[in-house]
mmCIF file of N, CA and C in Angstrom:
data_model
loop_
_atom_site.group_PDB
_atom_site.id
_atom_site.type_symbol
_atom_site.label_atom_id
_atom_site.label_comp_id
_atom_site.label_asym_id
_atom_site.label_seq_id
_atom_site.Cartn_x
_atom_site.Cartn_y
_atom_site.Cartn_z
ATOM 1 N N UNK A 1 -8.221 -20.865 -8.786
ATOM 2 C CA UNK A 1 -8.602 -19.935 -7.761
ATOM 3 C C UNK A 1 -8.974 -18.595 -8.354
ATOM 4 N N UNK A 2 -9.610 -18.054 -7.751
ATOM 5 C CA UNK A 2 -9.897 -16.676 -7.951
ATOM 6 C C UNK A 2 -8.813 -15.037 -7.871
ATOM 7 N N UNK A 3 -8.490 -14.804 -8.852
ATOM 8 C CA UNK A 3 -7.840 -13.733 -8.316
ATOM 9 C C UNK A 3 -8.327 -12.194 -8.450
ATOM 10 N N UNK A 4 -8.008 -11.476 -7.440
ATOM 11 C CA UNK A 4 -8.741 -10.202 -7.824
ATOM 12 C C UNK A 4 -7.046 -8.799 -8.079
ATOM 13 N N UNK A 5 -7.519 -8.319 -8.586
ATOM 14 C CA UNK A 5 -6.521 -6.864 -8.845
ATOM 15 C C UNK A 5 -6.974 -5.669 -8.692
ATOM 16 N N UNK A 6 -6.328 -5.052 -6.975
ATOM 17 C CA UNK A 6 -7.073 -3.562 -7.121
ATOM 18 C C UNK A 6 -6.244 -2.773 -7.623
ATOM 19 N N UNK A 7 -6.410 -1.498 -8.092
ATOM 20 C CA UNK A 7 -5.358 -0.558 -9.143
ATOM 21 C C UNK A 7 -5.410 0.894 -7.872
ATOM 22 N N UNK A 8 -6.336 0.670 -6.881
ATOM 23 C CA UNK A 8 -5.869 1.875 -6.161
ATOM 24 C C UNK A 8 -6.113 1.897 -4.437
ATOM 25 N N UNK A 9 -5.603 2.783 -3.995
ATOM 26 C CA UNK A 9 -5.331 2.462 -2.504
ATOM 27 C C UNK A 9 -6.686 2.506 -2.024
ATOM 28 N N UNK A 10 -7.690 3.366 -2.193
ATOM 29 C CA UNK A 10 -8.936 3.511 -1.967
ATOM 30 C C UNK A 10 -9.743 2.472 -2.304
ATOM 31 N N UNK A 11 -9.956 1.672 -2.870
ATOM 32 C CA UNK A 11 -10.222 0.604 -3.194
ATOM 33 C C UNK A 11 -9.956 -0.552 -2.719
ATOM 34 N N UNK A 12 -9.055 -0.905 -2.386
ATOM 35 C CA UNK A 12 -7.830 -1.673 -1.935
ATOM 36 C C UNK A 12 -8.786 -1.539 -0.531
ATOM 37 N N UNK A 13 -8.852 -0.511 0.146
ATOM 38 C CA UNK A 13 -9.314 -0.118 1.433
ATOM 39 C C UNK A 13 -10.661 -0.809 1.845
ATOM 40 N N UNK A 14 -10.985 -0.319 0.670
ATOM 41 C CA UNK A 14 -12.850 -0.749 0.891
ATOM 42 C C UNK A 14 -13.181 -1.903 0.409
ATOM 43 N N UNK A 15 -12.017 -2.895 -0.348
ATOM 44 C CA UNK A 15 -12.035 -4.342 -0.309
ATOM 45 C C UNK A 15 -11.882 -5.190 0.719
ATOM 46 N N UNK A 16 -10.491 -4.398 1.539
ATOM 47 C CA UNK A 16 -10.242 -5.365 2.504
ATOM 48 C C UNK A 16 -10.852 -4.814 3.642
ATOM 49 N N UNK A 17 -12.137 -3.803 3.795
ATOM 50 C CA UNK A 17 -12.573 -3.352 5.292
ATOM 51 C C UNK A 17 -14.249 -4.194 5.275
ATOM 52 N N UNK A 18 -14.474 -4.252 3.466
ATOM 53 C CA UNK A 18 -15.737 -5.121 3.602
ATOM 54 C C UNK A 18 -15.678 -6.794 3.628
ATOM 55 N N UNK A 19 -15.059 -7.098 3.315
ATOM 56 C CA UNK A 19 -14.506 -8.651 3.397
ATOM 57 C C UNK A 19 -13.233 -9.239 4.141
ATOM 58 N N UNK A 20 -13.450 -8.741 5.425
ATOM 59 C CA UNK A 20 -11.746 -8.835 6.121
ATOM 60 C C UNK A 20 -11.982 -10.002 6.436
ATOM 61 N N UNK A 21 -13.316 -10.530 6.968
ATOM 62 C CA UNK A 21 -12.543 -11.880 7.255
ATOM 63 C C UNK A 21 -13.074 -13.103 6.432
ATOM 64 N N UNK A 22 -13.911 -12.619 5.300
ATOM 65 C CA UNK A 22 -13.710 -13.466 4.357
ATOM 66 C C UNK A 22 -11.927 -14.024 3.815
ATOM 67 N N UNK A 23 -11.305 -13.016 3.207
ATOM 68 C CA UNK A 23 -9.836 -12.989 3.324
ATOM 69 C C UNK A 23 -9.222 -13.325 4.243
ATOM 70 N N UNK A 24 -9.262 -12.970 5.265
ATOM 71 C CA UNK A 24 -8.392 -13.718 6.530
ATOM 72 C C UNK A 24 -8.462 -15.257 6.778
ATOM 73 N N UNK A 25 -7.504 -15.459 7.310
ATOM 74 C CA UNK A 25 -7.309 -17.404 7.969
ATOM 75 C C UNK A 25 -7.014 -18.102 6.416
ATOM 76 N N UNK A 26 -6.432 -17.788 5.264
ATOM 77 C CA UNK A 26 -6.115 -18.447 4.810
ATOM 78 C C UNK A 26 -5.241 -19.527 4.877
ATOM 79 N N UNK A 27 -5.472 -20.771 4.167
ATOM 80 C CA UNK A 27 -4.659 -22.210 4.223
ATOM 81 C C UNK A 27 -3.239 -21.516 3.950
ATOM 82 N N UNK A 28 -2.535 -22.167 4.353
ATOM 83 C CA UNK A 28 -1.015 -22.108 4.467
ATOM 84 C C UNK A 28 0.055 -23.410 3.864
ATOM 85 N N UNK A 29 0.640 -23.157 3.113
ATOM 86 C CA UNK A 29 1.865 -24.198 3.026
ATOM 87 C C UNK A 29 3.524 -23.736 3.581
ATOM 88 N N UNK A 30 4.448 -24.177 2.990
ATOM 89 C CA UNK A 30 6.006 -24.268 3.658
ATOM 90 C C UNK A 30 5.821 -22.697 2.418
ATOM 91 N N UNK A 31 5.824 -22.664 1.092
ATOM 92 C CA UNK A 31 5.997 -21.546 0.756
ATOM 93 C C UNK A 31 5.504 -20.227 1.073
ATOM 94 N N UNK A 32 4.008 -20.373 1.429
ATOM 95 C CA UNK A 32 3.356 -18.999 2.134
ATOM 96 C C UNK A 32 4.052 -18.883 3.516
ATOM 97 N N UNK A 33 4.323 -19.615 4.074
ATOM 98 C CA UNK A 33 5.088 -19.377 5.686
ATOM 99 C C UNK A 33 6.138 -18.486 4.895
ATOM 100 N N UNK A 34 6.724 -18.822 3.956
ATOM 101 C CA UNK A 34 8.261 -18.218 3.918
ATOM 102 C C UNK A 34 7.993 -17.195 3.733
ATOM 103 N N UNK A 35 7.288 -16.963 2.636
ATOM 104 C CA UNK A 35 7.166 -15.227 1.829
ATOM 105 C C UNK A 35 6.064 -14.992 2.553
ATOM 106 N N UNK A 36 5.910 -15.177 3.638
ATOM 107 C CA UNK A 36 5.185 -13.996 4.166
ATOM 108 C C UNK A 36 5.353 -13.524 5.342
ATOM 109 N N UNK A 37 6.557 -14.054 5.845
ATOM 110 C CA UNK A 37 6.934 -13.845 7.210
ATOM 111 C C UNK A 37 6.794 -14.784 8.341
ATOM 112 N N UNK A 38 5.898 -16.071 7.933
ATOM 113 C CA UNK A 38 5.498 -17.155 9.012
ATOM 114 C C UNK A 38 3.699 -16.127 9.152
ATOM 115 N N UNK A 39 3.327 -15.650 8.075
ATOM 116 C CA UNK A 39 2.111 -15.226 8.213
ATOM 117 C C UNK A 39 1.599 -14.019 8.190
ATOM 118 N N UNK A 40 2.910 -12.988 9.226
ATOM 119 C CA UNK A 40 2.605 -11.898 9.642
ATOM 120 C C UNK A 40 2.163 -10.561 9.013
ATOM 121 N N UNK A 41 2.120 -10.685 7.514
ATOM 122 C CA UNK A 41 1.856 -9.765 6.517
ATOM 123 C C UNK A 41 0.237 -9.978 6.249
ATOM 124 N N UNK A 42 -0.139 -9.270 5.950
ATOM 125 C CA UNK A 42 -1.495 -8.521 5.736
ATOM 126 C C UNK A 42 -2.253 -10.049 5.187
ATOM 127 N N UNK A 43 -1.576 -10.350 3.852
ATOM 128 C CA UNK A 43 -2.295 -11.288 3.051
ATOM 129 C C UNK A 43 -2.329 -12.720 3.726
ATOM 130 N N UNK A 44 -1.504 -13.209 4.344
ATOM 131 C CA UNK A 44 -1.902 -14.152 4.947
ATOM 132 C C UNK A 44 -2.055 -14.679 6.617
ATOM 133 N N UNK A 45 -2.343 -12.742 7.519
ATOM 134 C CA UNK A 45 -2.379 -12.876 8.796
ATOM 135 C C UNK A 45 -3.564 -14.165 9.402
ATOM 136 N N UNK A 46 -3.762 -14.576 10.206
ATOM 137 C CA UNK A 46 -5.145 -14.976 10.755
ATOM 138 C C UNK A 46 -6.017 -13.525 11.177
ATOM 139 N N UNK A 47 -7.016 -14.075 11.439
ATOM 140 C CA UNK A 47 -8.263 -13.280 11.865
ATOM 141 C C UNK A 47 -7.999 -12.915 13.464
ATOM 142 N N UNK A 48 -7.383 -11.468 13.672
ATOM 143 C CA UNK A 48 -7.435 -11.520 14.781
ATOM 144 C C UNK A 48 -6.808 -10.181 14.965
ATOM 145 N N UNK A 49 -6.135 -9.721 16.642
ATOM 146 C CA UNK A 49 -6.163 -8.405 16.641
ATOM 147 C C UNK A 49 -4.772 -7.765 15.316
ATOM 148 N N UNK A 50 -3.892 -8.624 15.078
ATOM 149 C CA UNK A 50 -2.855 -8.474 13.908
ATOM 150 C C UNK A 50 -3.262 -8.133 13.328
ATOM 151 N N UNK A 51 -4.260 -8.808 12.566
ATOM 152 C CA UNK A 51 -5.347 -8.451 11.060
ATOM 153 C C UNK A 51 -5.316 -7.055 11.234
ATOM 154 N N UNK A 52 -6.536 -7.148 12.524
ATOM 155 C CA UNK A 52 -7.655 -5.670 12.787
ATOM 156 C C UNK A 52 -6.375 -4.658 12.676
ATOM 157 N N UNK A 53 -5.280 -4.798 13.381
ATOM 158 C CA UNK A 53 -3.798 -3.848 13.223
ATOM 159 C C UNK A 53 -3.867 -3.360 11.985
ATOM 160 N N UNK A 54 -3.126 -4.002 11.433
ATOM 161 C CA UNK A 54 -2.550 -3.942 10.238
ATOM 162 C C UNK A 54 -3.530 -3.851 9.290
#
């Protein structure tokens, strides 16, 4: 898989405001449910008003 590393918040910003829902709706297993809340964190919300929230 691809991984990316941003080093600053500004960046970070303008990664995830130009590709939000490329990133969003990612596949899920029993371990991403766990560490991520059952989803609710940024990295593995669905596409939707949560996302747009957060």
């Amino acid at each position: 898989g691809l991984t990316v590393v941003v080093s600053t918040s500004e960046l970070a910003k303008e990664v995830l405001k130009e590709n939000d829902q490329q990133l969003a709706d990612r596949p899920r297993n029993r371990s991403t449910q766990r560490f991520s809340r059952n989803g609710q964190d940024l990295i593995w919300a669905d596409y939707g008003p949560h996302y747009i929230k957060v």
